[in-house]
Coordinates of C-alpha atoms in Angstrom, one line a residue:
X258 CA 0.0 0.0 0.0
X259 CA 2.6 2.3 0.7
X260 CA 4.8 1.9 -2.4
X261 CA 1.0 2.0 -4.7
X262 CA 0.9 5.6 -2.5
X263 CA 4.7 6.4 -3.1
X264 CA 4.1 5.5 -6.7
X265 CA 1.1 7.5 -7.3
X266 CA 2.5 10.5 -6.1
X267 CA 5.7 10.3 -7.9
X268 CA 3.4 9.9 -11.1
X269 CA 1.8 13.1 -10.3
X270 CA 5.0 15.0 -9.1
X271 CA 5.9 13.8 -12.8
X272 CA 3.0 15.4 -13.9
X273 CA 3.2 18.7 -12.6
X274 CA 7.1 18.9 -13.6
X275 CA 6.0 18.4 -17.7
X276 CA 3.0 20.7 -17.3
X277 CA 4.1 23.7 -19.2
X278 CA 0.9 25.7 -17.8
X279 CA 2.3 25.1 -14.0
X280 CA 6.0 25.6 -14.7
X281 CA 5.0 29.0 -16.3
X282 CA 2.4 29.8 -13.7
X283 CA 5.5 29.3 -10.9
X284 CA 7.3 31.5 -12.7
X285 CA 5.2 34.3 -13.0
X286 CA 3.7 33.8 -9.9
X287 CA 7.2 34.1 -8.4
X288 CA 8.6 36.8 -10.2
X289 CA 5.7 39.0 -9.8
X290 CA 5.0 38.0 -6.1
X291 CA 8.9 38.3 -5.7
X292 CA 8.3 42.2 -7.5
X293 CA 5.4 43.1 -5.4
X294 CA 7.3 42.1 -2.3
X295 CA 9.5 44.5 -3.3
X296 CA 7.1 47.3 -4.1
X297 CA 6.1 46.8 -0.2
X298 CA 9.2 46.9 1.3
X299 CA 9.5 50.2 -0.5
X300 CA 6.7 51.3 0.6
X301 CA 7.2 50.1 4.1
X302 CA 10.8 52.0 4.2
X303 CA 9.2 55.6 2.9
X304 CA 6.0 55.3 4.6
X305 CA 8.0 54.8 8.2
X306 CA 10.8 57.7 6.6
X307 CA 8.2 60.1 5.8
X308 CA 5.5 59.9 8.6
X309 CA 1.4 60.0 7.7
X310 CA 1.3 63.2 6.1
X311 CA 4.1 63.3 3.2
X312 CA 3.6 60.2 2.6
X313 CA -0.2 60.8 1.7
X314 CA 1.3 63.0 -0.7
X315 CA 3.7 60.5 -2.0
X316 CA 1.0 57.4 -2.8
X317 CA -1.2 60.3 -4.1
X318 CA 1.3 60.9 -6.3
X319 CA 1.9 57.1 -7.3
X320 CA -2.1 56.8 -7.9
X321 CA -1.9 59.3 -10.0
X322 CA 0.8 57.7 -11.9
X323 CA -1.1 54.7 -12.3
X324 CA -4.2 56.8 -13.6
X325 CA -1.7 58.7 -16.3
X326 CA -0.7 55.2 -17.4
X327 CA -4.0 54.7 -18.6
X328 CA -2.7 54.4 -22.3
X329 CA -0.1 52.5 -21.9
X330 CA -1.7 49.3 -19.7
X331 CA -4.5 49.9 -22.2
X332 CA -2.1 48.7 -25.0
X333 CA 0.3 46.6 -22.9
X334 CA -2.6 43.7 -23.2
X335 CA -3.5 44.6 -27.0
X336 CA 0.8 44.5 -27.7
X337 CA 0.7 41.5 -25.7
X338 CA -2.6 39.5 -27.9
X339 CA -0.7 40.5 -31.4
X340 CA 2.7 39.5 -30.0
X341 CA 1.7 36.2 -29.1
X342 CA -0.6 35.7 -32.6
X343 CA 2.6 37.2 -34.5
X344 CA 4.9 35.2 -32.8
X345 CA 2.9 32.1 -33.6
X346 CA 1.9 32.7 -37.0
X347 CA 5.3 34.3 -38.2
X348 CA 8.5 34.1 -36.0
X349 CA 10.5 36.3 -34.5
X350 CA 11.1 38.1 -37.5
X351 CA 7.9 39.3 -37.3
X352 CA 7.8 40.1 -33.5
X353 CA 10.8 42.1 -34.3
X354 CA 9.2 44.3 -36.8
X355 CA 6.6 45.0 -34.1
X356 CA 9.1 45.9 -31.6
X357 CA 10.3 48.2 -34.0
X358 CA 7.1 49.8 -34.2
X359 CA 5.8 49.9 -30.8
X360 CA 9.5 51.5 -29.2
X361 CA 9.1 54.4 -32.1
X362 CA 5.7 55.1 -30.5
X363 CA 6.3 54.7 -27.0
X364 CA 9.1 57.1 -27.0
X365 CA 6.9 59.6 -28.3
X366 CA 4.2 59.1 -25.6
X367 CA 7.1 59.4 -22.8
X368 CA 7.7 62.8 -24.0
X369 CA 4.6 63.3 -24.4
X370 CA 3.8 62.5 -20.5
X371 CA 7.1 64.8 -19.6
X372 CA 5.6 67.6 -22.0
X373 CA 2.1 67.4 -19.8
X374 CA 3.5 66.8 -16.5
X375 CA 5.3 70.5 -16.8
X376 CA 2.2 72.3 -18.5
X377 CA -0.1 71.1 -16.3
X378 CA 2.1 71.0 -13.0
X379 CA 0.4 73.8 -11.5
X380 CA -2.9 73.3 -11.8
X381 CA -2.4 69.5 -10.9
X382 CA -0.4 70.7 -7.4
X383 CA -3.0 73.3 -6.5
X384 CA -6.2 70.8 -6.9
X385 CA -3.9 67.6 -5.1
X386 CA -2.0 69.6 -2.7
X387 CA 1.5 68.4 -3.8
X388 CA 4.6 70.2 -4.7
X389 CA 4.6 71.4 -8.7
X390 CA 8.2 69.8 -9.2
X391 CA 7.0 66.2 -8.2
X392 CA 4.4 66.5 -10.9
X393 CA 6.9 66.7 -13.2
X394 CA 9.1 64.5 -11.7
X395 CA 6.1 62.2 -11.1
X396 CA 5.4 62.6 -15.2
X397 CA 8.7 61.7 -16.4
X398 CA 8.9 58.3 -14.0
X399 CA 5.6 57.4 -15.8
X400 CA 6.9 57.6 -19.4
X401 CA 10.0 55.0 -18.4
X402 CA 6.6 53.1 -17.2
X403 CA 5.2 53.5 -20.3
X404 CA 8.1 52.3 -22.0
X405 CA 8.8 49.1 -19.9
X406 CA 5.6 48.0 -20.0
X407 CA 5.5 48.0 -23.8
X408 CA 8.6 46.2 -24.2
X409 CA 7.4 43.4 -21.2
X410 CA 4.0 43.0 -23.3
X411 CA 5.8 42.6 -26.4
X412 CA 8.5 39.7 -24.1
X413 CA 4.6 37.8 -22.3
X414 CA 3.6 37.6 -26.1
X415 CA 6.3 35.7 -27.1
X416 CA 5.6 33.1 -24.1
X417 CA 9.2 34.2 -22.7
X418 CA 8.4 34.0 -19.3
X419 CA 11.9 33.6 -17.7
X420 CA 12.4 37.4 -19.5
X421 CA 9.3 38.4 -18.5
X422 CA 10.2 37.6 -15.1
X423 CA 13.5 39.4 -15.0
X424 CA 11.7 42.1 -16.2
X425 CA 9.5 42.2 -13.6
X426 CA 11.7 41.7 -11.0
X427 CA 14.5 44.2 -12.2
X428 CA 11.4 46.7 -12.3
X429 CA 10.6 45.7 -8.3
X430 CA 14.4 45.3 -7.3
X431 CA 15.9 48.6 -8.3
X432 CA 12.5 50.5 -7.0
X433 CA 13.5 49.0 -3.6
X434 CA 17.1 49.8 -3.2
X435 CA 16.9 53.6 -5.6
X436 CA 13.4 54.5 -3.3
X437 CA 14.9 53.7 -0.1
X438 CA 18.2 54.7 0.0
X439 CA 16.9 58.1 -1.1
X440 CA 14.6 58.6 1.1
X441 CA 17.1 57.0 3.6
X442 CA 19.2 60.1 3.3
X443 CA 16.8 63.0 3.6
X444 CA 15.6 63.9 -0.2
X445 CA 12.2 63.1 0.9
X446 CA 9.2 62.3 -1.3
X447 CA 12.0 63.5 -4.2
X448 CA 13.8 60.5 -2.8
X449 CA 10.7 58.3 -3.0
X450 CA 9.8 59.4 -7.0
X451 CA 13.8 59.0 -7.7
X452 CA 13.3 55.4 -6.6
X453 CA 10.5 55.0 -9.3
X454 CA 12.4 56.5 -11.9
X455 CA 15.3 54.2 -11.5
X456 CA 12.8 50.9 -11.6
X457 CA 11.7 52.5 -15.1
X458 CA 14.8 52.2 -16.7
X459 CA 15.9 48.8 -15.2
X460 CA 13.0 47.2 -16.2
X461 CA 13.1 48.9 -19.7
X462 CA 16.5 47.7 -19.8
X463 CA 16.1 44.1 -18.8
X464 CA 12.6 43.4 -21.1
X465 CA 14.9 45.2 -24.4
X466 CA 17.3 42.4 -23.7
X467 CA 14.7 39.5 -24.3
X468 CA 13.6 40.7 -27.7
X469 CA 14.1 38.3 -30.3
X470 CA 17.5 38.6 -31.9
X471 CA 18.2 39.3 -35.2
X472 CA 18.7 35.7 -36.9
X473 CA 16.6 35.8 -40.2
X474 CA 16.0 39.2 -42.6
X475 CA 13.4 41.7 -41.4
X476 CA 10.3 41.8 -42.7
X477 CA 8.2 45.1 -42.7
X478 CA 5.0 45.8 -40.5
X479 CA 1.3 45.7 -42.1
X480 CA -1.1 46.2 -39.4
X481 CA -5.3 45.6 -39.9
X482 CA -6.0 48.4 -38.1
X483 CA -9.7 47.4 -37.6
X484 CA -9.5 44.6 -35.4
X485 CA -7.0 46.2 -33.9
X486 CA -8.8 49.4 -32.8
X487 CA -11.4 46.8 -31.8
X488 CA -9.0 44.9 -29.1
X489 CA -7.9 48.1 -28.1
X490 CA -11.6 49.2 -27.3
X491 CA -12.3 46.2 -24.8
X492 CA -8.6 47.0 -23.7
X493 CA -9.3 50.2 -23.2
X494 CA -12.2 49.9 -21.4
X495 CA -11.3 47.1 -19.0
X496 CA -7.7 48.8 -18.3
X497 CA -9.6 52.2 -17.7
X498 CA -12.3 50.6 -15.2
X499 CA -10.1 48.5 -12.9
X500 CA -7.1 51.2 -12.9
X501 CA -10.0 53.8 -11.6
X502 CA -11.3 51.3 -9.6
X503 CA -8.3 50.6 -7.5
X504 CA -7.2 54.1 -7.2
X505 CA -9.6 56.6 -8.2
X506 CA -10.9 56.0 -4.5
X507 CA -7.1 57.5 -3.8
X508 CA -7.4 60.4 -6.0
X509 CA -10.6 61.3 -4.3
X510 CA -10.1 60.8 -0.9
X511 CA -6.5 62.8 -1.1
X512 CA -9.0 65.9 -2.2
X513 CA -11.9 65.9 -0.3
X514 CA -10.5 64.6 3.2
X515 CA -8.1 65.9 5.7
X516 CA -4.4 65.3 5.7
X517 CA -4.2 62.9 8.4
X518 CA -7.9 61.0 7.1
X519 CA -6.2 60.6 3.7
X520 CA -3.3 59.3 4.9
X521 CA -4.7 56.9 6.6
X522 CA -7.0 55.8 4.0
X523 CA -3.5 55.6 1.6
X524 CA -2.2 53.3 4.3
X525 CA -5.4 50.8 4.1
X526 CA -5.3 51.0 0.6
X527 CA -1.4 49.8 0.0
X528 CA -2.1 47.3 2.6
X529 CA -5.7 46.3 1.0
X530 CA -4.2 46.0 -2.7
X531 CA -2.2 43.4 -1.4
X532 CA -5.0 40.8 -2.3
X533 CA -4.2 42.1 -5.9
X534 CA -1.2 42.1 -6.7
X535 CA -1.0 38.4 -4.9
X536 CA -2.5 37.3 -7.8
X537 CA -1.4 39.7 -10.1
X538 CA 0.3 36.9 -12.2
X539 CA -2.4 35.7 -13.7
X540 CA -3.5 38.2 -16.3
X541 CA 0.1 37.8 -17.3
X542 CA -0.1 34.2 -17.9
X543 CA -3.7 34.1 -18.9
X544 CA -3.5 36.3 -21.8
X545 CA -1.5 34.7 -24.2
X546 CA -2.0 31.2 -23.1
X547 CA -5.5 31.7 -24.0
X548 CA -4.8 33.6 -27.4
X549 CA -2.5 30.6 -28.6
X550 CA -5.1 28.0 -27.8
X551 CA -7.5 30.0 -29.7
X552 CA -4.9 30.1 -32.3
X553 CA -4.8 26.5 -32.8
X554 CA -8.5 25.9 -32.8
X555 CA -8.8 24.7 -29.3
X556 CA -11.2 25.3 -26.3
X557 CA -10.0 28.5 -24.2
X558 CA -12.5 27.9 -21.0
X559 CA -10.4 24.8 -19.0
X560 CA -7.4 27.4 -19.1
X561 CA -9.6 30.0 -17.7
X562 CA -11.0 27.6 -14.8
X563 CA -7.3 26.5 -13.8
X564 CA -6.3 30.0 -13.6
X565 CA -9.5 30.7 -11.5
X566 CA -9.0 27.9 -9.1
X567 CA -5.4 29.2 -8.2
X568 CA -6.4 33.1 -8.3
X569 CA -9.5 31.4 -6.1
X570 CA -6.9 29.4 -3.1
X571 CA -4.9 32.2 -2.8
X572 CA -7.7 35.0 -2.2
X573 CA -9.2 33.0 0.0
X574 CA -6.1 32.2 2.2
X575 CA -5.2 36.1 2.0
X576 CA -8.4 37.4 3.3
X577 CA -7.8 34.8 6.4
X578 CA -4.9 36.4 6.7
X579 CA -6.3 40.1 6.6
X580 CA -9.1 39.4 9.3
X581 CA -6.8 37.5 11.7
X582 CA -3.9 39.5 11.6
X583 CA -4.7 42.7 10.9
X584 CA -2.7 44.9 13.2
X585 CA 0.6 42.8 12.4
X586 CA -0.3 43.5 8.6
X587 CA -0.4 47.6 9.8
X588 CA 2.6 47.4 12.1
X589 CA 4.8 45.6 9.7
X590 CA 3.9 47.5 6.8
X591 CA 3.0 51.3 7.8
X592 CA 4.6 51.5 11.8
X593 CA 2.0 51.9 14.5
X594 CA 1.4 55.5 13.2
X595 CA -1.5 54.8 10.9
X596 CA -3.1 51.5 13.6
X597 CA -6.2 53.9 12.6
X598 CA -6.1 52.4 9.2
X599 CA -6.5 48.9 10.9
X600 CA -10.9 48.7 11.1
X601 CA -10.6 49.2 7.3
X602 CA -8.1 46.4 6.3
X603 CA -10.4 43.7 5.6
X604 CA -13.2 45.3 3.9
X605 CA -10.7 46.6 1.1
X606 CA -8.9 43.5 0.6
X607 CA -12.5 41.9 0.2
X608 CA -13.3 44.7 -2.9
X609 CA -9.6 44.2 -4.5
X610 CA -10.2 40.7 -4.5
X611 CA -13.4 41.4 -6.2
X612 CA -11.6 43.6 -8.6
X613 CA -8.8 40.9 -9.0
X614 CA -11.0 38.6 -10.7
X615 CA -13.1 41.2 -12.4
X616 CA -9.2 42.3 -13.9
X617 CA -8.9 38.5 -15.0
X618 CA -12.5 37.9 -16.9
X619 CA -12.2 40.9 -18.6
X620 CA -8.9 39.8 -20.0
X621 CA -10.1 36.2 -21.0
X622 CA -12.7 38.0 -23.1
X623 CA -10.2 39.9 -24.5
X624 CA -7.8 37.1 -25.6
X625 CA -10.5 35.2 -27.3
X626 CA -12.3 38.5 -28.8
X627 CA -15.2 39.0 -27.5
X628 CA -15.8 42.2 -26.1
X629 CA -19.7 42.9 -24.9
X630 CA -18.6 43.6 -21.6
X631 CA -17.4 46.4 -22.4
X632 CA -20.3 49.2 -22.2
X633 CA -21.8 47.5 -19.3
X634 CA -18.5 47.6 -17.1
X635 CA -17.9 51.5 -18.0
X636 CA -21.5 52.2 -16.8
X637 CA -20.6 50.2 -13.2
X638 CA -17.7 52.2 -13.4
X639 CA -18.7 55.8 -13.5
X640 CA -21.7 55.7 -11.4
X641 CA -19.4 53.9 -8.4
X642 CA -16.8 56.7 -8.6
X643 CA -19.9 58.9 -8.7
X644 CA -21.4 57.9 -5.7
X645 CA -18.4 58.0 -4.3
X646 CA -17.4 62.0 -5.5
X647 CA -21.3 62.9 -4.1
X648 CA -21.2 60.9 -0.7
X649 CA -18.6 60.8 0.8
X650 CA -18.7 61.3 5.1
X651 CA -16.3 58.8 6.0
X652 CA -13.4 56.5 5.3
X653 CA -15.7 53.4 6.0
X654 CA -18.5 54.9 3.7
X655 CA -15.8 55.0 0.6
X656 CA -14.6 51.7 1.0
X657 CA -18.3 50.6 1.6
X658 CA -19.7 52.0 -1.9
X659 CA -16.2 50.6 -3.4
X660 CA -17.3 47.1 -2.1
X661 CA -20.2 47.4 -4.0
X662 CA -19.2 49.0 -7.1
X663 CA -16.4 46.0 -7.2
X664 CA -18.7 43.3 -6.4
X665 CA -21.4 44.3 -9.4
X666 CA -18.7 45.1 -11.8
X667 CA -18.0 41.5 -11.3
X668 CA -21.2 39.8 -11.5
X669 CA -21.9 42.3 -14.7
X670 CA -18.8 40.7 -16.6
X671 CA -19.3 36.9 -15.4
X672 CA -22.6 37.0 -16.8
X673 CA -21.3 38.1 -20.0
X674 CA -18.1 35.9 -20.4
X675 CA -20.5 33.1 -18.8
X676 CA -23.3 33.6 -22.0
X677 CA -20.8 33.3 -24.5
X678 CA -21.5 33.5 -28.2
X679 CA -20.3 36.2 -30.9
X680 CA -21.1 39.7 -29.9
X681 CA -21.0 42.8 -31.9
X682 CA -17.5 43.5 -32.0
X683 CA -16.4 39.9 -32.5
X684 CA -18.8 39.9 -35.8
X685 CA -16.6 42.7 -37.0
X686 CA -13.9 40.4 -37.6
X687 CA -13.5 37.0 -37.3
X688 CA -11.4 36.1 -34.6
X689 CA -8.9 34.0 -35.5
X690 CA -7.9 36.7 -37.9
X691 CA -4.3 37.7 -38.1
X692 CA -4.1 41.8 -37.2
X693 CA -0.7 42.1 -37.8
X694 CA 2.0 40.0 -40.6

């Protein structure tokens, strides 16, 4: 009985080791849990350096960030669906020319971002009650964003995940060490933007390394620019409604409330968004898995329910975590200054898990084309944000309405991805079209 035991389980260890779907899921789940870890500790150095209220100031400034990278995560996942169809249609020859294509542009929208940040400095400082010069600073560190995002979609396409990885964690890595040794020796929130500079250009750096290398003649670009402005619509509109959902709530809070309130409510937030970037991986590994199956004329869903089932373990063991241990989770991360923060911890982990898997559907539908979600989720969107702006007495009332806005954003896209069957948009073009060639 016991070798029959010993035997079985040594046929599934077997198994696991030559799944390709589990050795990439490790990975990804490593690297970005490994980058994430890092984004922490960097916030756990600055947020202890800089005390409740400039630090408010600093994660208002990193939400707003995120918010400005609007265009770029839009067309991180689009880059990322054509890469992967490219890559298995025509070689790297043809990922190449893309690359090509998508560095010229992306250039151009990091100046762009640097141009904006110092036009709009002052008006942005007055309305979020920040310095103007960390607007600018704060707009240049989001064009190296922009930049090593790109290149990273373009790396996920090709199913690199050990460069995707490296990526990721050179990103995570050098925000750690440039953030907190800056802040470390007095230049403040200056310091903590510095640190997020530096992470742009490693991880530009280390993703431009894993291109494909030039080992067969170029071949120019032609792009079907209909079905692609129709993956970047769905893109665009999932990317919009789940970056707004997990920060607008910053944005608004950091103008309507006190110092010391939004503070606070920045400190249950970072510790809160934990439950998403814990499963951050799976977009990443979801996406182009999904688009190669559909590729080869195979069913997408059983990739989707293994990805749920792991997203689904690891939720569920992070809210135990959050309503057992909350006050270690606040003193570890943020110092016993914001313990105020602590009532709140549980109830916004519970709406980023919500907007965890509402993140994941939206990019399954995505990868296999079908993009009816789309309207209905922008809808959910603005009105929660809008409820929010108009009512607004407390921190526990925001996180409240967020719950809710979260949870029917997420029941409004299952039921969509959950009836199936061509939609508007997919009837535009077929999907196993090639965009790009």
């Amino acid at each position: 009985m016991v070798n029959e035991r010993g035997r079985i389980a040594g046929t599934m260890l077997a198994r696991m080791r030559s799944s390709e779907m589990l050795r990439h899921g490790a990975l990804v789940m490593s690297a970005v849990m490994g980058a994430n870890i890092f984004g922490f500790l960097y916030h756990v150095v600055v947020s202890r350096e800089l005390g409740v209220t400039r630090y408010g100031v600093l994660y208002a400034l990193i939400s707003i960030s995120v918010i400005a990278l609007l265009p770029a995560s839009i067309l991180s996942p689009v880059i990322t669906k054509f890469s992967a169809e490219l890559y298995a249609t025509g070689g790297s020859a043809h990922v190449r020319a893309l690359a090509r294509f998508v560095v010229r542009w992306f250039l151009w929208l990091a100046l762009a971002y640097a141009l904006a940040g110092a036009l709009l400095a002052a008006p942005l400082a007055a309305f979020f009650h920040v310095p103007s010069w960390a607007i600018v600073l704060n707009a240049v560190a989001t064009g190296l964003f922009a930049i090593s995002a790109a290149l990273r979609a373009i790396v996920q396409g090709c199913q690199d995940f050990v460069g995707y990885a490296a990526a990721t964690i050179a990103d995570g890595s050098a925000r750690l060490i440039a953030g907190a040794v800056l802040v470390v020796l007095g230049w403040g929130i200056g310091g903590g933007l510095g640190g997020l500079l530096v992470a742009g250009v490693c991880g530009s750096i280390a993703a431009l390394l894993r291109l494909p290398r030039r080992g067969e003649q170029d071949v120019p670009l032609h792009v079907d620019w209909r079905r692609v402005a129709i993956t970047t619509y769905g893109a665009a509109v999932a990317t919009a409604c789940v970056t707004l959902l997990g920060y607008g709530d910053v944005a608004i809070v950091k103008h309507y409330f006190n110092a010391t309130d939004a503070g606070i409510y920045s400190a249950a937030s970072l510790d809160g968004k934990m439950m998403l970037f814990l499963v951050g991986f799976a977009p990443a590994l979801l996406l182009p898995k999904v688009v190669d199956r559909l590729r080869r004329g195979e069913r997408t869903r059983g990739t989707l329910f293994a990805v749920l089932g792991v997203v689904f373990v690891l939720s569920t063991v992070g809210l135990a975590c959050f309503a057992l241990f909350p006050r270690f989770i606040v003193d570890v991360l943020n110092s016993g200054k914001f313990s105020a923060a602590i009532p709140y911890l549980f109830g916004y982990a519970g709406a980023m898990v919500l907007l965890s898997l509402t993140n994941l559907l939206t990019t399954y539908a995505i990868g296999i084309h079908r993009m009816a979600f789309a309207l209905p989720l922008m809808v959910v969107c603005v009105a929660g944000l809008g409820a929010i702006v108009a009512y607004h007495p407390s921190i526990g009332s925001v996180i409240g309405l967020l719950i809710a806005t979260n949870a029917v954003a997420l029941l409004t896209v299952a039921a969509i991805v959950a009836a199936g069957g061509p939609t508007a948009t997919a009837r535009v073009e077929a999907a196993t079209a090639s965009p790009v060639g």
